[in-house]
Amino acid sequence: MMTPMRYVLLVLAIIISLHYILSFSHEGYGKATSFKSIAGQLQLGSGQDPEPPYKTPIPEDYIHPQKEIDPLQRKANATFVVLARNGDLQGVIASMKQMEDRFNKEFEYPWVFLNEEPFSDEFKHRTREITNAPISYGLIPRDNWYQPDFIDEEKAKAAREKMVKNNVIYGGSVPYRNMCRFNSGFFFRHELLQNYRYYWRVEPDVKFFCDIHYDPFLIMEDNNKVYGFTVSLYEYEATIPTLWNAVKEFLEENPGVTPENNAMAFLSDDNGESYNRCHFWSNFEIGDLDFWRNETYMKFFDFLDQKGGFYYERWGDAPVHSIGAALFARKDQIHFFEDIGYRHEPFQHCPQGEAHSRGKCWCDPNDNFDYQWYSCLKRYDALF
């Protein structure tokens, strides 16, 4: 004869079994339901309080309900690109950790590090500690980095000395010029990037303020975008006195290279006669590597390179990339990532309104460069 206690236990066993059957037949339950949680709801066991639900292990294939795109189902052919030296390690880790926490721990896009010298074991070890994503470390070919032989060093030296005298930022630096030239025309040619289509440039000591629960790379791919930015501003005139003349000369020698509906109006207020110095700040950029690899841009860079302005003046990769994107792509192929909070000293983009709360951003929304007097965002807005 069944005792009352055995009867109670039998009934409870039947309830638990039915709960499991119903759980696994109802969308949204099975993988998130455990015996411990059911027991807690029925208050069975030793009399102790049940463990709080946040201690329930989350399955590896659990999808965050806020995620707009499931990264386990689809990813772009993309990578992060970091140009850094061994001495930049702490700044690299700071930037990398924020990127992982805000975005990449959920998506696990690979990282590519480039340096003109071999990376140290310490650099490799400590960066590998930050991510579960694949990492590659590449050496920049000497011809892609150092000042080319066709540059007249006496002329270049005189230009540097003049800039130092006039307090032009990085005016006396040859390594800075090497970097600008490399980013303008060579990074996308590196062997470690040949199998990728999209890249996200990350620099040491930058800040990413907001959670990103969607995939910016897929925004680029699905909408045929070639260049994405967060900050735009005016270039220092003293660094590019002859750049626009070179651009106009290239366009005159190569008619038909600019598509209809390009973004010339972002660059010029007089239909290309002069340059207003607006550019996208390239320390943050998400771009299409194939766009830089295309014949028009490659020819454009080679033309500028032979002019020597990277060394006789101080042409930056930001205006060169910006001019290339604005002239050789359609304006609708350039994208403002307004919901990605970002800071590179001394400027920052802090998302506003719903984008700020949606991304759980920790930047001050009042500290936002978008429409300050030195920003060019209003010129980008006017394109549309």
Tab-separated table of C-alpha atoms in Angstrom:
chain	number	residue	atom	x	y	z
A	1	MET	CA	0.000	0.000	0.000
A	2	MET	CA	1.367	3.425	-0.999
A	3	THR	CA	2.068	5.743	1.934
A	4	PRO	CA	0.975	9.426	1.743
A	5	MET	CA	4.616	10.546	1.382
A	6	ARG	CA	5.259	8.156	-1.529
A	7	TYR	CA	2.038	9.361	-3.152
A	8	VAL	CA	3.173	12.987	-2.903
A	9	LEU	CA	6.572	12.134	-4.399
A	10	LEU	CA	4.925	10.225	-7.258
A	11	VAL	CA	2.661	13.169	-8.058
A	12	LEU	CA	5.617	15.545	-8.032
A	13	ALA	CA	7.594	13.227	-10.305
A	14	ILE	CA	4.715	13.186	-12.775
A	15	ILE	CA	4.477	16.999	-12.662
A	16	ILE	CA	8.192	17.357	-13.324
A	17	SER	CA	8.055	14.902	-16.219
A	18	LEU	CA	5.106	16.717	-17.791
A	19	HIS	CA	6.901	20.040	-17.342
A	20	TYR	CA	9.936	18.726	-19.212
A	21	ILE	CA	7.785	17.342	-22.032
A	22	LEU	CA	5.943	20.647	-22.415
A	23	SER	CA	9.154	22.651	-22.086
A	24	PHE	CA	10.925	20.925	-24.905
A	25	SER	CA	7.887	21.181	-27.149
A	26	HIS	CA	7.504	24.958	-26.639
A	27	GLU	CA	9.773	27.395	-28.415
A	28	GLY	CA	12.001	29.366	-26.084
A	29	TYR	CA	12.026	26.993	-23.128
A	30	GLY	CA	13.946	23.780	-23.621
A	31	LYS	CA	17.525	25.051	-23.663
A	32	ALA	CA	16.997	27.560	-20.859
A	33	THR	CA	15.176	25.128	-18.493
A	34	SER	CA	16.966	22.947	-15.939
A	35	PHE	CA	15.962	20.564	-13.200
A	36	LYS	CA	17.372	22.965	-10.617
A	37	SER	CA	15.142	25.803	-11.808
A	38	ILE	CA	12.046	23.561	-11.747
A	39	ALA	CA	12.895	22.295	-8.300
A	40	GLY	CA	13.336	25.862	-7.163
A	41	GLN	CA	9.922	26.809	-8.504
A	42	LEU	CA	8.338	23.826	-6.693
A	43	GLN	CA	10.457	24.556	-3.571
A	44	LEU	CA	11.748	20.983	-3.287
A	45	GLY	CA	15.034	19.909	-1.753
A	46	SER	CA	16.814	20.587	1.487
A	47	GLY	CA	14.843	23.653	2.532
A	48	GLN	CA	17.513	26.092	1.314
A	49	ASP	CA	16.515	28.996	-0.899
A	50	PRO	CA	16.819	28.146	-4.596
A	51	GLU	CA	19.750	29.572	-6.502
A	52	PRO	CA	18.948	32.841	-8.305
A	53	PRO	CA	18.233	32.412	-12.020
A	54	TYR	CA	21.368	34.298	-13.130
A	55	LYS	CA	23.477	31.422	-11.817
A	56	THR	CA	21.886	28.988	-14.249
A	57	PRO	CA	24.552	28.111	-16.848
A	58	ILE	CA	23.907	29.733	-20.219
A	59	PRO	CA	24.275	27.289	-23.129
A	60	GLU	CA	26.938	28.111	-25.692
A	61	ASP	CA	24.341	28.566	-28.423
A	62	TYR	CA	22.146	30.904	-26.399
A	63	ILE	CA	21.207	34.017	-28.394
A	64	HIS	CA	20.973	37.344	-26.571
A	65	PRO	CA	17.377	38.554	-27.080
A	66	GLN	CA	18.522	42.113	-27.948
A	67	LYS	CA	20.729	40.979	-30.794
A	68	GLU	CA	19.335	42.112	-34.132
A	69	ILE	CA	21.529	39.756	-36.171
A	70	ASP	CA	22.542	36.280	-35.085
A	71	PRO	CA	26.353	36.152	-35.419
A	72	LEU	CA	26.322	32.371	-35.172
A	73	GLN	CA	24.280	32.186	-38.356
A	74	ARG	CA	26.056	34.715	-40.568
A	75	LYS	CA	29.232	36.785	-40.538
A	76	ALA	CA	31.002	39.000	-43.019
A	77	ASN	CA	34.447	38.283	-44.395
A	78	ALA	CA	36.045	40.890	-42.155
A	79	THR	CA	38.797	41.638	-39.653
A	80	PHE	CA	40.087	44.290	-37.289
A	81	VAL	CA	43.332	45.963	-38.386
A	82	VAL	CA	45.748	47.467	-35.862
A	83	LEU	CA	48.933	49.278	-36.849
A	84	ALA	CA	51.090	49.298	-33.722
A	85	ARG	CA	54.563	48.963	-32.286
A	86	ASN	CA	55.680	46.890	-29.327
A	87	GLY	CA	55.819	50.056	-27.247
A	88	ASP	CA	52.109	50.640	-27.907
A	89	LEU	CA	51.160	47.453	-26.078
A	90	GLN	CA	49.288	48.955	-23.137
A	91	GLY	CA	47.327	51.303	-25.375
A	92	VAL	CA	46.542	48.433	-27.753
A	93	ILE	CA	45.241	46.291	-24.905
A	94	ALA	CA	43.041	49.126	-23.641
A	95	SER	CA	41.452	49.604	-27.067
A	96	MET	CA	41.205	45.901	-27.753
A	97	LYS	CA	39.582	45.107	-24.407
A	98	GLN	CA	36.893	47.729	-24.972
A	99	MET	CA	36.194	46.460	-28.476
A	100	GLU	CA	35.904	42.911	-27.185
A	101	ASP	CA	33.601	43.908	-24.328
A	102	ARG	CA	31.367	46.169	-26.401
A	103	PHE	CA	31.147	44.011	-29.528
A	104	ASN	CA	33.556	41.289	-30.452
A	105	LYS	CA	33.162	38.843	-27.568
A	106	GLU	CA	29.799	38.025	-29.168
A	107	PHE	CA	30.979	38.034	-32.796
A	108	GLU	CA	34.644	36.918	-32.603
A	109	TYR	CA	35.965	38.603	-35.717
A	110	PRO	CA	39.717	38.055	-36.180
A	111	TRP	CA	42.443	40.596	-35.460
A	112	VAL	CA	45.379	41.515	-37.703
A	113	PHE	CA	48.322	43.394	-36.165
A	114	LEU	CA	50.891	45.082	-38.399
A	115	ASN	CA	54.301	46.504	-37.453
A	116	GLU	CA	57.431	47.598	-39.313
A	117	GLU	CA	59.408	45.499	-36.799
A	118	PRO	CA	58.668	41.984	-35.492
A	119	PHE	CA	56.200	41.826	-32.625
A	120	SER	CA	57.639	40.732	-29.283
A	121	ASP	CA	56.552	37.562	-27.504
A	122	GLU	CA	55.108	39.719	-24.743
A	123	PHE	CA	52.988	41.660	-27.248
A	124	LYS	CA	51.640	38.449	-28.737
A	125	HIS	CA	51.003	36.809	-25.371
A	126	ARG	CA	49.169	39.726	-23.821
A	127	THR	CA	46.993	40.499	-26.838
A	128	ARG	CA	46.032	36.833	-27.115
A	129	GLU	CA	44.804	36.979	-23.523
A	130	ILE	CA	42.196	39.579	-24.448
A	131	THR	CA	40.204	37.654	-27.068
A	132	ASN	CA	39.009	34.229	-28.149
A	133	ALA	CA	39.129	35.350	-31.771
A	134	PRO	CA	42.002	34.428	-34.130
A	135	ILE	CA	44.977	36.833	-34.230
A	136	SER	CA	47.637	37.289	-36.924
A	137	TYR	CA	50.849	39.301	-36.580
A	138	GLY	CA	52.402	40.722	-39.721
A	139	LEU	CA	55.636	42.453	-40.671
A	140	ILE	CA	55.292	45.399	-43.031
A	141	PRO	CA	57.520	45.102	-46.119
A	142	ARG	CA	60.309	47.655	-46.008
A	143	ASP	CA	59.358	49.218	-49.361
A	144	ASN	CA	55.839	49.844	-48.052
A	145	TRP	CA	56.978	51.717	-44.962
A	146	TYR	CA	60.173	53.697	-45.355
A	147	GLN	CA	60.641	56.903	-47.334
A	148	PRO	CA	61.049	55.898	-51.008
A	149	ASP	CA	64.280	56.553	-52.918
A	150	PHE	CA	62.668	58.973	-55.353
A	151	ILE	CA	62.107	61.520	-52.563
A	152	ASP	CA	64.663	64.335	-52.485
A	153	GLU	CA	65.750	64.162	-48.860
A	154	GLU	CA	67.218	67.664	-48.810
A	155	LYS	CA	63.910	69.093	-49.991
A	156	ALA	CA	61.976	66.915	-47.536
A	157	LYS	CA	64.239	67.906	-44.653
A	158	ALA	CA	63.783	71.605	-45.412
A	159	ALA	CA	60.001	71.112	-45.417
A	160	ARG	CA	60.133	69.349	-42.053
A	161	GLU	CA	62.246	72.094	-40.508
A	162	LYS	CA	59.843	74.729	-41.761
A	163	MET	CA	56.887	72.896	-40.254
A	164	VAL	CA	58.664	72.528	-36.927
A	165	LYS	CA	59.354	76.249	-36.949
A	166	ASN	CA	55.667	76.898	-37.629
A	167	ASN	CA	54.552	74.477	-34.873
A	168	VAL	CA	52.744	72.121	-37.261
A	169	ILE	CA	51.721	68.949	-35.433
A	170	TYR	CA	54.007	66.023	-36.407
A	171	GLY	CA	55.673	68.463	-38.772
A	172	GLY	CA	59.163	67.148	-38.098
A	173	SER	CA	58.332	63.450	-37.929
A	174	VAL	CA	59.442	61.074	-40.681
A	175	PRO	CA	57.841	57.991	-39.010
A	176	TYR	CA	54.496	59.787	-38.947
A	177	ARG	CA	54.812	60.445	-42.672
A	178	ASN	CA	55.712	56.794	-43.229
A	179	MET	CA	52.551	55.809	-41.395
A	180	CYS	CA	50.354	58.187	-43.416
A	181	ARG	CA	51.761	56.898	-46.695
A	182	PHE	CA	51.399	53.257	-45.611
A	183	ASN	CA	47.773	53.704	-44.526
A	184	SER	CA	46.983	55.646	-47.694
A	185	GLY	CA	48.288	53.136	-50.186
A	186	PHE	CA	49.704	49.933	-48.764
A	187	PHE	CA	47.917	48.472	-45.733
A	188	PHE	CA	45.250	46.840	-47.907
A	189	ARG	CA	47.965	45.138	-49.978
A	190	HIS	CA	49.468	43.277	-47.015
A	191	GLU	CA	49.436	39.512	-47.398
A	192	LEU	CA	47.499	38.997	-44.154
A	193	LEU	CA	44.591	41.033	-45.509
A	194	GLN	CA	44.356	39.494	-48.968
A	195	ASN	CA	41.619	37.034	-48.030
A	196	TYR	CA	39.429	39.643	-46.313
A	197	ARG	CA	36.812	41.961	-47.822
A	198	TYR	CA	36.081	44.350	-44.936
A	199	TYR	CA	38.169	45.858	-42.147
A	200	TRP	CA	37.678	47.917	-38.998
A	201	ARG	CA	40.659	50.073	-38.099
A	202	VAL	CA	41.468	50.235	-34.381
A	203	GLU	CA	44.215	52.381	-32.856
A	204	PRO	CA	45.898	52.310	-29.429
A	205	ASP	CA	44.367	54.345	-26.610
A	206	VAL	CA	40.930	54.934	-28.125
A	207	LYS	CA	37.588	54.485	-26.392
A	208	PHE	CA	34.429	52.678	-27.465
A	209	PHE	CA	31.523	53.871	-25.360
A	210	CYS	CA	28.529	51.766	-26.342
A	211	ASP	CA	27.388	48.159	-26.610
A	212	ILE	CA	26.950	47.088	-30.221
A	213	HIS	CA	24.370	44.322	-30.625
A	214	TYR	CA	24.414	44.278	-34.411
A	215	ASP	CA	27.126	43.655	-36.977
A	216	PRO	CA	28.506	46.828	-38.645
A	217	PHE	CA	30.321	44.688	-41.193
A	218	LEU	CA	26.999	43.294	-42.392
A	219	ILE	CA	25.628	46.833	-42.625
A	220	MET	CA	28.463	47.530	-45.056
A	221	GLU	CA	27.953	44.323	-47.014
A	222	ASP	CA	24.156	44.336	-47.210
A	223	ASN	CA	23.916	47.995	-48.204
A	224	ASN	CA	26.875	48.129	-50.604
A	225	LYS	CA	28.752	50.621	-48.400
A	226	VAL	CA	32.466	51.163	-48.946
A	227	TYR	CA	33.401	53.550	-46.129
A	228	GLY	CA	32.106	54.147	-42.608
A	229	PHE	CA	33.064	56.885	-40.125
A	230	THR	CA	32.131	58.443	-36.781
A	231	VAL	CA	34.045	61.759	-36.766
A	232	SER	CA	34.704	64.275	-39.547
A	233	LEU	CA	36.579	67.561	-39.347
A	234	TYR	CA	38.782	70.046	-41.184
A	235	GLU	CA	42.401	69.227	-42.007
A	236	TYR	CA	45.293	71.491	-41.012
A	237	GLU	CA	45.846	73.643	-44.082
A	238	ALA	CA	49.606	73.827	-43.511
A	239	THR	CA	49.921	70.048	-44.006
A	240	ILE	CA	48.286	69.870	-47.461
A	241	PRO	CA	48.952	73.115	-49.390
A	242	THR	CA	49.224	71.397	-52.799
A	243	LEU	CA	47.124	68.263	-52.264
A	244	TRP	CA	44.007	69.572	-54.011
A	245	ASN	CA	46.006	70.790	-56.978
A	246	ALA	CA	47.284	67.228	-57.363
A	247	VAL	CA	43.743	65.872	-57.083
A	248	LYS	CA	42.481	68.218	-59.801
A	249	GLU	CA	45.399	67.273	-62.028
A	250	PHE	CA	44.565	63.591	-61.601
A	251	LEU	CA	40.905	64.179	-62.457
A	252	GLU	CA	41.847	66.156	-65.552
A	253	GLU	CA	44.132	63.358	-66.731
A	254	ASN	CA	41.572	60.650	-65.936
A	255	PRO	CA	38.112	61.852	-66.993
A	256	GLY	CA	35.167	59.661	-66.154
A	257	VAL	CA	36.553	58.093	-62.964
A	258	THR	CA	34.017	59.781	-60.677
A	259	PRO	CA	30.536	58.219	-60.597
A	260	GLU	CA	27.331	60.199	-60.651
A	261	ASN	CA	26.027	61.166	-57.224
A	262	ASN	CA	29.522	61.255	-55.727
A	263	ALA	CA	30.306	63.245	-52.576
A	264	MET	CA	32.284	66.101	-54.134
A	265	ALA	CA	30.014	68.523	-52.249
A	266	PHE	CA	31.463	67.207	-48.979
A	267	LEU	CA	34.948	68.202	-50.125
A	268	SER	CA	34.327	71.419	-52.031
A	269	ASP	CA	31.993	74.384	-51.821
A	270	ASP	CA	32.631	75.478	-55.415
A	271	ASN	CA	32.166	72.274	-57.409
A	272	GLY	CA	35.778	71.161	-57.084
A	273	GLU	CA	37.641	74.379	-57.747
A	274	SER	CA	38.980	74.432	-54.188
A	275	TYR	CA	39.140	72.061	-51.209
A	276	ASN	CA	37.290	73.010	-48.039
A	277	ARG	CA	39.598	70.642	-46.085
A	278	CYS	CA	36.783	68.394	-44.802
A	279	HIS	CA	37.734	64.783	-44.202
A	280	PHE	CA	36.667	61.698	-42.294
A	281	TRP	CA	38.896	61.017	-39.293
A	282	SER	CA	40.524	57.786	-40.378
A	283	ASN	CA	41.710	56.562	-36.976
A	284	PHE	CA	38.215	55.083	-36.951
A	285	GLU	CA	37.082	53.624	-40.228
A	286	ILE	CA	35.148	50.579	-41.345
A	287	GLY	CA	35.789	49.984	-44.989
A	288	ASP	CA	35.731	47.773	-48.038
A	289	LEU	CA	39.252	46.572	-48.838
A	290	ASP	CA	38.256	45.897	-52.422
A	291	PHE	CA	37.435	49.577	-52.844
A	292	TRP	CA	41.038	50.535	-52.050
A	293	ARG	CA	42.290	47.710	-54.244
A	294	ASN	CA	40.324	48.828	-57.278
A	295	GLU	CA	42.183	50.211	-60.280
A	296	THR	CA	40.976	53.787	-59.891
A	297	TYR	CA	42.048	54.237	-56.279
A	298	MET	CA	45.365	52.435	-56.803
A	299	LYS	CA	46.114	54.700	-59.755
A	300	PHE	CA	45.074	57.728	-57.684
A	301	PHE	CA	47.391	56.796	-54.819
A	302	ASP	CA	50.329	56.125	-57.136
A	303	PHE	CA	49.783	59.542	-58.732
A	304	LEU	CA	49.834	61.264	-55.331
A	305	ASP	CA	52.808	59.218	-54.183
A	306	GLN	CA	54.911	60.341	-57.129
A	307	LYS	CA	54.100	63.964	-56.288
A	308	GLY	CA	56.002	63.449	-53.045
A	309	GLY	CA	53.503	65.301	-50.868
A	310	PHE	CA	53.619	62.710	-48.106
A	311	TYR	CA	57.203	63.883	-47.429
A	312	TYR	CA	57.541	67.363	-48.964
A	313	GLU	CA	54.405	68.375	-47.095
A	314	ARG	CA	52.591	66.161	-44.580
A	315	TRP	CA	49.685	64.633	-46.441
A	316	GLY	CA	47.652	62.491	-44.099
A	317	ASP	CA	45.855	59.262	-44.859
A	318	ALA	CA	42.635	60.848	-43.552
A	319	PRO	CA	42.271	63.430	-46.345
A	320	VAL	CA	43.611	60.973	-48.925
A	321	HIS	CA	41.111	58.266	-47.932
A	322	SER	CA	38.318	60.812	-47.653
A	323	ILE	CA	38.977	62.311	-51.064
A	324	GLY	CA	39.196	58.832	-52.560
A	325	ALA	CA	35.924	57.697	-50.988
A	326	ALA	CA	34.092	60.933	-51.790
A	327	LEU	CA	35.169	61.037	-55.434
A	328	PHE	CA	35.285	57.380	-56.482
A	329	ALA	CA	32.201	56.074	-54.658
A	330	ARG	CA	28.596	57.200	-54.648
A	331	LYS	CA	27.634	59.383	-51.728
A	332	ASP	CA	25.156	56.746	-50.492
A	333	GLN	CA	28.058	54.303	-50.157
A	334	ILE	CA	29.547	56.370	-47.311
A	335	HIS	CA	27.977	55.611	-43.928
A	336	PHE	CA	27.889	57.558	-40.659
A	337	PHE	CA	27.870	55.082	-37.741
A	338	GLU	CA	25.978	57.399	-35.436
A	339	ASP	CA	25.321	54.722	-32.798
A	340	ILE	CA	28.974	53.749	-32.272
A	341	GLY	CA	30.388	55.848	-29.447
A	342	TYR	CA	34.060	56.620	-30.031
A	343	ARG	CA	36.857	58.829	-28.746
A	344	HIS	CA	40.334	59.517	-30.078
A	345	GLU	CA	41.873	62.449	-28.263
A	346	PRO	CA	40.810	65.210	-28.364
A	347	PHE	CA	37.494	64.553	-30.173
A	348	GLN	CA	34.652	62.162	-29.531
A	349	HIS	CA	31.378	61.091	-31.024
A	350	CYS	CA	28.786	60.329	-28.345
A	351	PRO	CA	25.471	58.901	-29.622
A	352	GLN	CA	22.364	60.919	-28.841
A	353	GLY	CA	18.814	60.114	-27.746
A	354	GLU	CA	17.599	56.542	-28.122
A	355	ALA	CA	20.929	55.434	-29.585
A	356	HIS	CA	22.606	56.475	-26.337
A	357	SER	CA	20.265	54.490	-24.098
A	358	ARG	CA	20.023	51.540	-26.482
A	359	GLY	CA	23.799	51.143	-26.470
A	360	LYS	CA	24.093	51.702	-22.711
A	361	CYS	CA	26.696	54.341	-23.594
A	362	TRP	CA	28.873	55.708	-20.825
A	363	CYS	CA	29.996	58.893	-22.597
A	364	ASP	CA	28.510	62.275	-21.687
A	365	PRO	CA	25.987	63.098	-24.456
A	366	ASN	CA	26.818	66.786	-23.977
A	367	ASP	CA	30.428	66.081	-24.918
A	368	ASN	CA	29.818	65.402	-28.595
A	369	PHE	CA	31.824	66.745	-31.511
A	370	ASP	CA	29.189	66.181	-34.219
A	371	TYR	CA	28.077	69.764	-34.763
A	372	GLN	CA	30.802	71.786	-33.133
A	373	TRP	CA	32.287	74.555	-35.276
A	374	TYR	CA	35.278	72.447	-36.370
A	375	SER	CA	33.160	69.450	-37.397
A	376	CYS	CA	32.237	68.651	-41.012
A	377	LEU	CA	29.243	66.454	-40.213
A	378	LYS	CA	26.800	69.129	-41.352
A	379	ARG	CA	28.410	68.995	-44.794
A	380	TYR	CA	27.913	65.222	-44.874
A	381	ASP	CA	24.265	65.678	-43.847
A	382	ALA	CA	23.785	68.201	-46.667
A	383	LEU	CA	24.675	65.516	-49.228
A	384	PHE	CA	21.265	63.947	-48.625
